[in-house]
XYZ file of C-alpha atoms in Angstrom:
537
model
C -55.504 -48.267 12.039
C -54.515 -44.470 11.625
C -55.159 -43.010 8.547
C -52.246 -41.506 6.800
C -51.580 -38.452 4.692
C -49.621 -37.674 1.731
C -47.025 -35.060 2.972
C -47.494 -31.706 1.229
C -44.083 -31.356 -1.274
C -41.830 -29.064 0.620
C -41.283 -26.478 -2.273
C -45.415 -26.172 -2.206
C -44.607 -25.162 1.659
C -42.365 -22.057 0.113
C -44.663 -21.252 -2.686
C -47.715 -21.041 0.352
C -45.105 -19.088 2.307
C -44.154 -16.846 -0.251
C -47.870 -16.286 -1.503
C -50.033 -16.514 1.709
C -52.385 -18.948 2.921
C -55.091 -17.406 1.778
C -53.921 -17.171 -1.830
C -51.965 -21.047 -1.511
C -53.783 -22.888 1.582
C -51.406 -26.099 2.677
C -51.436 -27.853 5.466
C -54.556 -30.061 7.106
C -56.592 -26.738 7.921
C -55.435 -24.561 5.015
C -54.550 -21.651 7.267
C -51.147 -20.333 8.835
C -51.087 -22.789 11.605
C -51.331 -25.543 9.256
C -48.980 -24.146 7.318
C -46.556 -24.098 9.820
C -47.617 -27.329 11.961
C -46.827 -29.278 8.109
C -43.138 -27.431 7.749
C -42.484 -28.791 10.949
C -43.500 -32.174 10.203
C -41.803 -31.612 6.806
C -38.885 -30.385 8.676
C -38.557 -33.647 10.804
C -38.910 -36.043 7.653
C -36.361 -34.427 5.799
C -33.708 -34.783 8.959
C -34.840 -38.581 9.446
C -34.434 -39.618 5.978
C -31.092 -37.541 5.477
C -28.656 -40.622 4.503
C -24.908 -39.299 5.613
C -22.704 -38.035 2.757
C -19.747 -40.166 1.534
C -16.665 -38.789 3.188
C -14.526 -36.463 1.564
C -10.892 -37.666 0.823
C -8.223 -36.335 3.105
C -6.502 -33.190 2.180
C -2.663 -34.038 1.988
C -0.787 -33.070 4.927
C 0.270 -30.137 5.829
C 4.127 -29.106 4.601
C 7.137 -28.794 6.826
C 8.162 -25.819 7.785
C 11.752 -25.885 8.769
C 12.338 -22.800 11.014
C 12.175 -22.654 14.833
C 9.872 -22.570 16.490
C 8.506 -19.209 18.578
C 9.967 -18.578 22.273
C 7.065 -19.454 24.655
C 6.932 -15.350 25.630
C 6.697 -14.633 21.644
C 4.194 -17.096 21.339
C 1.797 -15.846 23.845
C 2.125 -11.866 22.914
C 1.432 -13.332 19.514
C -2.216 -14.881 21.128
C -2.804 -11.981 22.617
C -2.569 -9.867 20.020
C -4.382 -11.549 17.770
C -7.424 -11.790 20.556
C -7.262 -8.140 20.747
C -7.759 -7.565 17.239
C -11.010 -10.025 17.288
C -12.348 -8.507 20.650
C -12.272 -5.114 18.957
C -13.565 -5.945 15.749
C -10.039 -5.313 13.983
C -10.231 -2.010 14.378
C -8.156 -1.306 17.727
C -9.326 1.815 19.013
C -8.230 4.090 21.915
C -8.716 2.811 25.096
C -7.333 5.494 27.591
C -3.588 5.135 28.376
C -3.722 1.429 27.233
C -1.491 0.078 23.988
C -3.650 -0.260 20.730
C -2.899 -3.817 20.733
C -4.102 -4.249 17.076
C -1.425 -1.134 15.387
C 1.642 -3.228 17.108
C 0.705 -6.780 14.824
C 2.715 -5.448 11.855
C 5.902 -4.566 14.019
C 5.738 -7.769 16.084
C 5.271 -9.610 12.653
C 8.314 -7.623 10.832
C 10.356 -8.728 13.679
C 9.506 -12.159 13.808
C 10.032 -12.199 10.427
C 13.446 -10.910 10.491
C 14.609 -13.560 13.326
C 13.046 -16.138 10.858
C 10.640 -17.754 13.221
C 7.626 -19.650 12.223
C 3.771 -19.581 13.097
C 2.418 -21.885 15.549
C 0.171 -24.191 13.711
C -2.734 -23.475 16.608
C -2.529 -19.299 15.570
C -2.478 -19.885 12.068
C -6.307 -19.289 11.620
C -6.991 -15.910 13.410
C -3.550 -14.704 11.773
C -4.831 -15.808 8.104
C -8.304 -14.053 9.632
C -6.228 -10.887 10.783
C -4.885 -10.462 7.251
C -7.521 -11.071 5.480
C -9.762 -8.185 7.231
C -6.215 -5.890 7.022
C -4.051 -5.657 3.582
C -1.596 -4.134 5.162
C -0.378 -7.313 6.980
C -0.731 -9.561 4.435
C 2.994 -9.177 3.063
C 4.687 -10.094 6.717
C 1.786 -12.330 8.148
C 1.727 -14.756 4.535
C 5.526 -14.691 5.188
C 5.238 -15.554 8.634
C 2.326 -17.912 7.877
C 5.211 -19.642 5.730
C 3.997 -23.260 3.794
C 1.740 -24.078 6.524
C -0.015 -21.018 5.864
C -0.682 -21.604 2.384
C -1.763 -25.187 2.152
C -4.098 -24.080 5.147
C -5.600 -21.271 3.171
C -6.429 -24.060 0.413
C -9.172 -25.264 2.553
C -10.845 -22.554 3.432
C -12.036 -20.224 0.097
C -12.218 -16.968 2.598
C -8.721 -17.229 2.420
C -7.864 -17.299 -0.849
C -6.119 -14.008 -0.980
C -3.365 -15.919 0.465
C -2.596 -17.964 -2.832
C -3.060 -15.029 -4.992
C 0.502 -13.287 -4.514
C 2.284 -16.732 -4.545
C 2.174 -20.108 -7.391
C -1.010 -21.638 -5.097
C 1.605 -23.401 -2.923
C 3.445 -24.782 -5.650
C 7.551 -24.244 -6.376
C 8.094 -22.700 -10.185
C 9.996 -24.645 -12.765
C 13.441 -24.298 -12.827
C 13.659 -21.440 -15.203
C 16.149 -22.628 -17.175
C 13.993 -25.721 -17.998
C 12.209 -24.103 -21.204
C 9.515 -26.832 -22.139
C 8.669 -26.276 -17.644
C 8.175 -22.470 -18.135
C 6.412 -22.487 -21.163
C 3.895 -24.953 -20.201
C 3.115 -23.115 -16.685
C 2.969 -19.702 -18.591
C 0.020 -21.809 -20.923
C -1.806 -22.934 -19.009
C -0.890 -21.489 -15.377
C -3.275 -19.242 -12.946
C -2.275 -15.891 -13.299
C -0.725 -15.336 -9.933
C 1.099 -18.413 -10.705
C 2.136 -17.210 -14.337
C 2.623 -13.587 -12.248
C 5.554 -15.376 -9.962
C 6.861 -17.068 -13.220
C 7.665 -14.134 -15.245
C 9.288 -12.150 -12.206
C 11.504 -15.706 -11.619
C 12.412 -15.736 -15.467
C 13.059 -11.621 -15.667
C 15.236 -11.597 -12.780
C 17.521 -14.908 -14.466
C 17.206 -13.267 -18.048
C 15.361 -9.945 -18.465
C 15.105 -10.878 -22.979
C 13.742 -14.721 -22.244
C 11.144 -12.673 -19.725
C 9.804 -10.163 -22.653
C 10.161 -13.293 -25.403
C 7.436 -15.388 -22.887
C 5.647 -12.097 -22.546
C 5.264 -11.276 -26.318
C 3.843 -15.458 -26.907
C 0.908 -14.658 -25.526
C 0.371 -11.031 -25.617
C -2.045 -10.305 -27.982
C -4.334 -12.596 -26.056
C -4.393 -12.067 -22.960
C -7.080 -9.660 -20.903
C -6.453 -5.896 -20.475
C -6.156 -5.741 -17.143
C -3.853 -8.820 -17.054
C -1.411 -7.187 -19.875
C -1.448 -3.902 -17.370
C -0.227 -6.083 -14.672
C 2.376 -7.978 -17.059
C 3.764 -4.719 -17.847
C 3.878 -3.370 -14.415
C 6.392 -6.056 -13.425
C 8.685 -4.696 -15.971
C 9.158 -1.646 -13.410
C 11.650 -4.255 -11.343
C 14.638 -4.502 -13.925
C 13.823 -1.878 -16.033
C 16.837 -1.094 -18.438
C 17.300 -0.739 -22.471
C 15.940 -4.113 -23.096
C 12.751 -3.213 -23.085
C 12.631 -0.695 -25.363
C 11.297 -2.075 -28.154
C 8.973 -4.269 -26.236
C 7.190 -0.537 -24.353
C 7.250 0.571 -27.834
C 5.402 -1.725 -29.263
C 2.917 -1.239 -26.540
C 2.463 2.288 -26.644
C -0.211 1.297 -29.430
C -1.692 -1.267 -27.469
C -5.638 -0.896 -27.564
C -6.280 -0.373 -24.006
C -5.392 3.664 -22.884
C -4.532 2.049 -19.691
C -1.829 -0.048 -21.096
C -0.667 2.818 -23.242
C -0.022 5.069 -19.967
C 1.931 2.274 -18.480
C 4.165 1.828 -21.195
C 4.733 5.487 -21.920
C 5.551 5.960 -17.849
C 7.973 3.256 -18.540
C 9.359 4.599 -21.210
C 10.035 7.709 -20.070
C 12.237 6.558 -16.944
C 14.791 5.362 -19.359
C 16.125 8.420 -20.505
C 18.326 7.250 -23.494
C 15.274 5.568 -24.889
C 13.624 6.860 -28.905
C 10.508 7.923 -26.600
C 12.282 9.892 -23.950
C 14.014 11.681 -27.122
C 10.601 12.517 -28.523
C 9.391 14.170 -25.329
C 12.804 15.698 -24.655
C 11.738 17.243 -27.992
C 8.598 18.372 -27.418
C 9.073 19.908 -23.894
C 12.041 21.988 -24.651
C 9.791 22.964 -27.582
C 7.922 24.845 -24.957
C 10.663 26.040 -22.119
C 13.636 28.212 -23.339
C 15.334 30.695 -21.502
C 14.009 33.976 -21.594
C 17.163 36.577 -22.478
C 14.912 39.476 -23.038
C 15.259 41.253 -19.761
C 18.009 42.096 -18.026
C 18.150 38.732 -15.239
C 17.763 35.175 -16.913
C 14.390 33.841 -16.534
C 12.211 30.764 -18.078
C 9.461 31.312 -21.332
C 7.143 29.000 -21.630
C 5.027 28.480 -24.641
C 2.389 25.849 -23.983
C 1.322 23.411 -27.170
C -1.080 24.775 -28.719
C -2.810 21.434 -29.727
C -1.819 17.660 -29.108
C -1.724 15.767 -32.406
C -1.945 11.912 -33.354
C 2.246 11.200 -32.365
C 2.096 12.885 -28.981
C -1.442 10.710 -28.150
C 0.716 7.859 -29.125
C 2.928 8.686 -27.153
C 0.680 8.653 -24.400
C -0.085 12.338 -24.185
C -4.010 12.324 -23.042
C -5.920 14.468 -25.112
C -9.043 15.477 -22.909
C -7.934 17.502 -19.897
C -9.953 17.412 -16.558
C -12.915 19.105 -15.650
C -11.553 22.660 -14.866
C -8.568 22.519 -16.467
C -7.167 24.054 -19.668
C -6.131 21.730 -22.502
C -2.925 23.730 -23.055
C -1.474 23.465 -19.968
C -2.738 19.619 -19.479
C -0.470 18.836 -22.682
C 2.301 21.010 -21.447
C 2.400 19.559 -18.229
C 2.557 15.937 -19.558
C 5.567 16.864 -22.004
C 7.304 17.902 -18.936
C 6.746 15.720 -16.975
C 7.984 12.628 -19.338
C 11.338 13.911 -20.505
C 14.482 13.382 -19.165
C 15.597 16.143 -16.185
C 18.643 15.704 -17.936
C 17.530 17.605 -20.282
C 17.491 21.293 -18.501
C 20.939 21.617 -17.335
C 21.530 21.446 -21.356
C 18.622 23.336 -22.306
C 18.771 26.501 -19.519
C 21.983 27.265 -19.642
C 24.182 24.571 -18.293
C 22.652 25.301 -14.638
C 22.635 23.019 -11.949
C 18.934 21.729 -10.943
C 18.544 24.180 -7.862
C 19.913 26.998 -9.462
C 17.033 25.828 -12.673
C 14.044 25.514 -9.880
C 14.963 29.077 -8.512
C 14.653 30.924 -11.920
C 11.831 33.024 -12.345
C 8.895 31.377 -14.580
C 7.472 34.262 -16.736
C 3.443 34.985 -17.637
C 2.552 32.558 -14.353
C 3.784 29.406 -15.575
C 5.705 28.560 -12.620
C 3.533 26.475 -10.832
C 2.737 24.401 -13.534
C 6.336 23.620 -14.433
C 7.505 23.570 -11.072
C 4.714 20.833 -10.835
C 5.784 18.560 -13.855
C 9.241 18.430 -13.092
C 8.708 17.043 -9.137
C 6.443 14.170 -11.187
C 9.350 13.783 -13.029
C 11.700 13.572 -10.393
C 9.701 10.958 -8.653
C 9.689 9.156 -12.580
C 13.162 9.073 -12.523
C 13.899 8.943 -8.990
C 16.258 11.527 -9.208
C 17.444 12.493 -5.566
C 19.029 15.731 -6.843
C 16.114 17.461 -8.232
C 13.761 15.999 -5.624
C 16.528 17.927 -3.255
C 16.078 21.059 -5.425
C 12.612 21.043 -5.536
C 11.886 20.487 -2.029
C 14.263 22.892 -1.267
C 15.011 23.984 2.395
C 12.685 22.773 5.335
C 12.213 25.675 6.947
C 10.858 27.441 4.038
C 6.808 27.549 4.025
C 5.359 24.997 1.452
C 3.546 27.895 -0.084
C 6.689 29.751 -0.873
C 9.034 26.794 -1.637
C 10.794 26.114 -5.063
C 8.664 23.048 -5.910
C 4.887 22.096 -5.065
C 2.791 23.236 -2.010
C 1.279 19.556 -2.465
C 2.008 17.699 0.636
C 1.673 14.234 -1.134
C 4.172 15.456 -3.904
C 6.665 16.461 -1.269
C 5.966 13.418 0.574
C 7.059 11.566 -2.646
C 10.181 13.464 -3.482
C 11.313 12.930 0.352
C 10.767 9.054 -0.456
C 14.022 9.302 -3.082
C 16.262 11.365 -0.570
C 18.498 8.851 1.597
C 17.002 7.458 4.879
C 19.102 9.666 7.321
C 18.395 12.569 5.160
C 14.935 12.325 4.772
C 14.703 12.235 8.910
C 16.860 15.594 9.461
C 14.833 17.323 6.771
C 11.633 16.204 8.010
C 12.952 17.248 11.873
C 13.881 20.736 10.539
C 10.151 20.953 9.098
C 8.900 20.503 12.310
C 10.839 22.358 13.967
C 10.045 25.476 11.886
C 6.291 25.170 11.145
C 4.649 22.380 13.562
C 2.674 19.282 13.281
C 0.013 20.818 11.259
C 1.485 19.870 7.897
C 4.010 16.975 8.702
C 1.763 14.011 9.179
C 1.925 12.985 5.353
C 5.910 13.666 5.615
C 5.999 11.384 8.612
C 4.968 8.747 6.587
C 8.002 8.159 4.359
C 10.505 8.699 7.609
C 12.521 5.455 8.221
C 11.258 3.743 11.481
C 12.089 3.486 14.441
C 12.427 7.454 14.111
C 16.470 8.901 14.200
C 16.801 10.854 17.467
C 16.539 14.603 15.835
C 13.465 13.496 14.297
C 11.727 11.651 17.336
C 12.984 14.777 19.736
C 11.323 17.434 17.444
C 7.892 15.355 16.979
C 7.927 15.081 20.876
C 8.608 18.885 20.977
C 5.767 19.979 19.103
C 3.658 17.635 21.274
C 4.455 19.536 24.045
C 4.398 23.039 22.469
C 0.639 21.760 21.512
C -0.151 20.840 25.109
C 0.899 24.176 26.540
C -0.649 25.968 23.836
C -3.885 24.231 25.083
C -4.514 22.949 22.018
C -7.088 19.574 22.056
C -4.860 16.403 22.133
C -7.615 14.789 19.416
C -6.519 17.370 16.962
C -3.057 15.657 17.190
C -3.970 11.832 17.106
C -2.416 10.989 13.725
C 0.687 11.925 14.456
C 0.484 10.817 17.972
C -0.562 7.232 16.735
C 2.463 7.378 14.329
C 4.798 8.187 17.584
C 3.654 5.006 19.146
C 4.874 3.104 16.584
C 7.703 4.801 15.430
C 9.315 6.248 18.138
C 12.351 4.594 19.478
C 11.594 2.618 22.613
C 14.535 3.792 24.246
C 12.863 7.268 24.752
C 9.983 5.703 26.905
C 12.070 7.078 29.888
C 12.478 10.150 29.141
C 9.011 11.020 28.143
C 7.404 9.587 31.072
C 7.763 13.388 32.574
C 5.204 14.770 29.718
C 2.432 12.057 31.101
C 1.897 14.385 34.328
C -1.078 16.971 34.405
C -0.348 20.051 34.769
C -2.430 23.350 35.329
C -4.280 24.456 32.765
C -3.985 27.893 31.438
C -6.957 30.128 31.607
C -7.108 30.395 27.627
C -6.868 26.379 27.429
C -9.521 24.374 25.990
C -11.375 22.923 29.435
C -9.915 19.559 30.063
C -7.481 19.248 27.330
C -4.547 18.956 29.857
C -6.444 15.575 31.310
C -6.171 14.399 27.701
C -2.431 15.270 26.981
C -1.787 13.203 29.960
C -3.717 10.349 29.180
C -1.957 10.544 25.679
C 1.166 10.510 26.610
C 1.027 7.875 29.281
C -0.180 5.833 25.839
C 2.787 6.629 24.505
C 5.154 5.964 27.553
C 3.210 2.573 27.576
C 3.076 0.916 24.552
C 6.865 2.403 23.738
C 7.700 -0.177 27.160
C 5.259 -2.457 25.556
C 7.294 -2.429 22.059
C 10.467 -2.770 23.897
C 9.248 -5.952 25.655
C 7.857 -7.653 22.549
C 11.211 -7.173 21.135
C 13.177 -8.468 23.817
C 10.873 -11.499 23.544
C 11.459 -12.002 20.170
C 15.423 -12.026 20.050
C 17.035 -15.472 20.557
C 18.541 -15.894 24.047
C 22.434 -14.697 24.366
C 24.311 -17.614 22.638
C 21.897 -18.975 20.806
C 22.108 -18.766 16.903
C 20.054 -16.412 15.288
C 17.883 -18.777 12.574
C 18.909 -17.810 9.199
């Protein structure tokens, strides 16, 4: 009869492992080979004697979704773009004159959104993947996803960012049930008590700050900085007294917030207090013999104006003085100049001369005060005409501040100002301006960005220097233009003072374009309900 062996414990197995043999022999012979001939055996025993878990109880099944279902066409572009997104690692990529697959999700998503259809159950996984690896889509693809969506992102913990932005799958209490709300604001998750207060502001803005203040003084900093963030949708008189209160909260963070707040409502105690303060430091200067702007800068920034919000400690590089100054600006009301500077109107107020070098710095404050405020007239005034150079222009040379003043101009205006940019400096500086345009791009402005395509190409400029805004075309161009830009994907001679081969490039880049513009069009046409069939609500 065999003799048999006591099997060596498998965490003595590790510790030999981890140590060495020679330190922690195991096994029959002490030495590596033993060591690893008595994992495997070790190995085997564990399988054999593995007794099968008790099963897990069901999940509960999945929740109807009531919209219709995809056309068979939609459907399949949807599987295919999705594929392309995995096969590329989710990054796209250029791929000679062939569509980046991956940059057209969020337009076929906004549009099946808008038709109301909803996701095949079977595509529900690599779209929950695609929007986890991409924020960008997670708006329109958790709205596409619809119910489904969520309980499916339940199950699997990779996908929890799903649940975050919505109550976890549940509906909210009727709002006007009190003993409902206050019991989910107690003892909710915070994206669920996050949905709650929104639901209760937008029925009564006072019941939303009353729930608020309960449980204020207890809650996390960073989750009182998102509380009063919220207050941005609705913001009116109301909350007043509630900012107030907060602009000696403990965290600085906080304190910002509600001072920004504060400052957009310009009737408000706090807006009065900066009003104060700034024209404290900007009068009109009647000394010489054409009106001009004085500025005296604060020359220190006391207890009030910290509570206030006013941060003390300037940047590295730059001077206290005209840190304070430019926060004072910035926070009172724009209403406040016309009164101040001589009953002018805001573009005749940017265009005054700004004595002893100021100008930049006020100019500066009052565009982040017009984006504050959201005040389309003095964004207008400060941006002032496109075919001035940025450098020489009433406001900011700052592309991103322009960008942000554009954002409060209305849609078809922002397009014809951005087209008459173009059209009088380039590409160079527009990409960032681009970015606020409505899409798909008015006529004037997708005519001009083609223009100065083509300029570029017989310049002989490299096409690479250009892909931002050529990526931005391919999305944002109207389809209908595919046409008439399919002469531009031809290769002509190249000039002698070209860059060698940049021609071959242009081409390739434009028959891109001319492709997925077709491409967009189809996906479209895909999308929209057959000719007398309802459109789903």
């Amino acid at each position: 009869m065999p003799r048999t062996t006591t099997p060596t414990p498998w965490e003595d197995l590790v510790t030999s492992a981890l140590l060495g043999t020679d330190r922690r022999p195991a096994g029959r012979d002490g030495g590596p080979a033993g060591l690893l001939d008595a994992a495997a055996l070790q190995t085997v025993r564990r399988r054999a004697g593995l007794l099968p878990a008790p099963a897990a109880p069901r999940p509960e099944p999945a929740p109807a979704d009531p919209r219709p279902p995809l056309p068979p066409a939609a459907r399949h572009r949807l599987a295919q773009l999705l594929a392309d997104r995995s096969a590329t690692g989710g990054s796209g990529g250029r791929r000679g004159t062939a569509p980046d697959l991956t940059e057209l999700i969020p337009q076929w998503l906004a549009i099946a959104n808008q038709h109301g259809f909803r996701a095949p159950a079977a595509l529900l996984p690599p779209l929950l993947d695609a929007a986890r690896s991409r924020t960008d889509l997670r708006p329109q693809a958790l709205a596409f996803a619809g119910p489904r969506g969520r309980w499916l992102a339940g199950l699997n913990p990779e996908w929890k960012f799903a649940l975050r932005g919505s109550s976890g799958g549940s509906s909210l209490p009727d709002v006007t049930e009190p003993e409902a709300v206050t019991r989910l604001w107690e003892e909710g998750l915070f994206a669920e008590r996050v949905a709650l207060l929104g639901a209760v502001r937008a029925h009564d803005p006072g019941a939303a700050l009353v729930l608020l203040a309960t449980t204020w003084s207890t809650e996390r900093a960073e989750d009182r900085l998102m509380f009063l963030d919220s207050l941005r949708t609705g913001l009116s008189a109301v909350d007043e007294a509630f900012l107030e209160q907060a602009l000696s909260d403990r965290s600085r963070n906080v304190r910002s917030t509600a001072a920004e707040l504060l400052s957009a409502l310009p009737e408000s105690a706090f807006a009065g207090r900066m009003a104060a303060r700034a024209t404290s430091c900007v009068s009109p200067d009647l000394s010489g013999g054409d009106a001009s702007v004085a500025v005296e800068a604060p020359h220190e920034c006391d207890a009030a104006m910290e509570r206030d919000g006013v941060v003390a400690v300037p940047p590295s590089g730059r001077g206290e003085r005209s840190w304070w100054f430019g926060q004072l600006v910035e926070a009172a009301p724009l209403a406040t100049w016309p009164v101040r500077l001589g009953g002018r109107t805001a573009q005749e107020i940017v265009a005054l001369p700004v004595a002893d070098g100021w100008a930049e710095e006020l100019h500066a404050a009052w565009c982040r005060a017009a984006v504050r405020q959201r005040n389309p007239e003095w964004a207008r005034a400060l941006l002032g005409a496109p075919s001035v150079p940025p450098s020489n222009g009433p406001g900011t040379a700052s592309l991103a501040e322009r960008s942000k003043l554009l954002a409060l101009l209305p849609a078809a205006e922002r397009g014809e100002w951005v087209a008459d940019f173009i059209a009088a400096h380039g590409l160079s500086e527009a990409f960032q301006l681009l970015g606020v345009c409505p899409t798909p791009w008015s006529e004037p402005l997708g005519r001009s960005v083609v223009d100065a395509l083509d300029i570029a190409r017989d310049a002989g400029s490299y096409p690479w220097s250009f892909s931002g805004v050529m990526g931005l075309a391919e999305r944002c161009l109207n389809p209908a233009e595919a046409d008439r830009l399919e002469v531009l994907t031809t290769t002509p001679d190249e000039p002698e003072d070209a860059s060698p081969g940049a021609n071959g490039y242009w081409s390739e880049a434009f028959q891109r374009l001319v492709s997925t513009l077709r491409l967009r069009a189809t996906m479209e046409r895909e999308l929209i309900p057959a000719r007398g069939e309802p459109v789903p609500a």
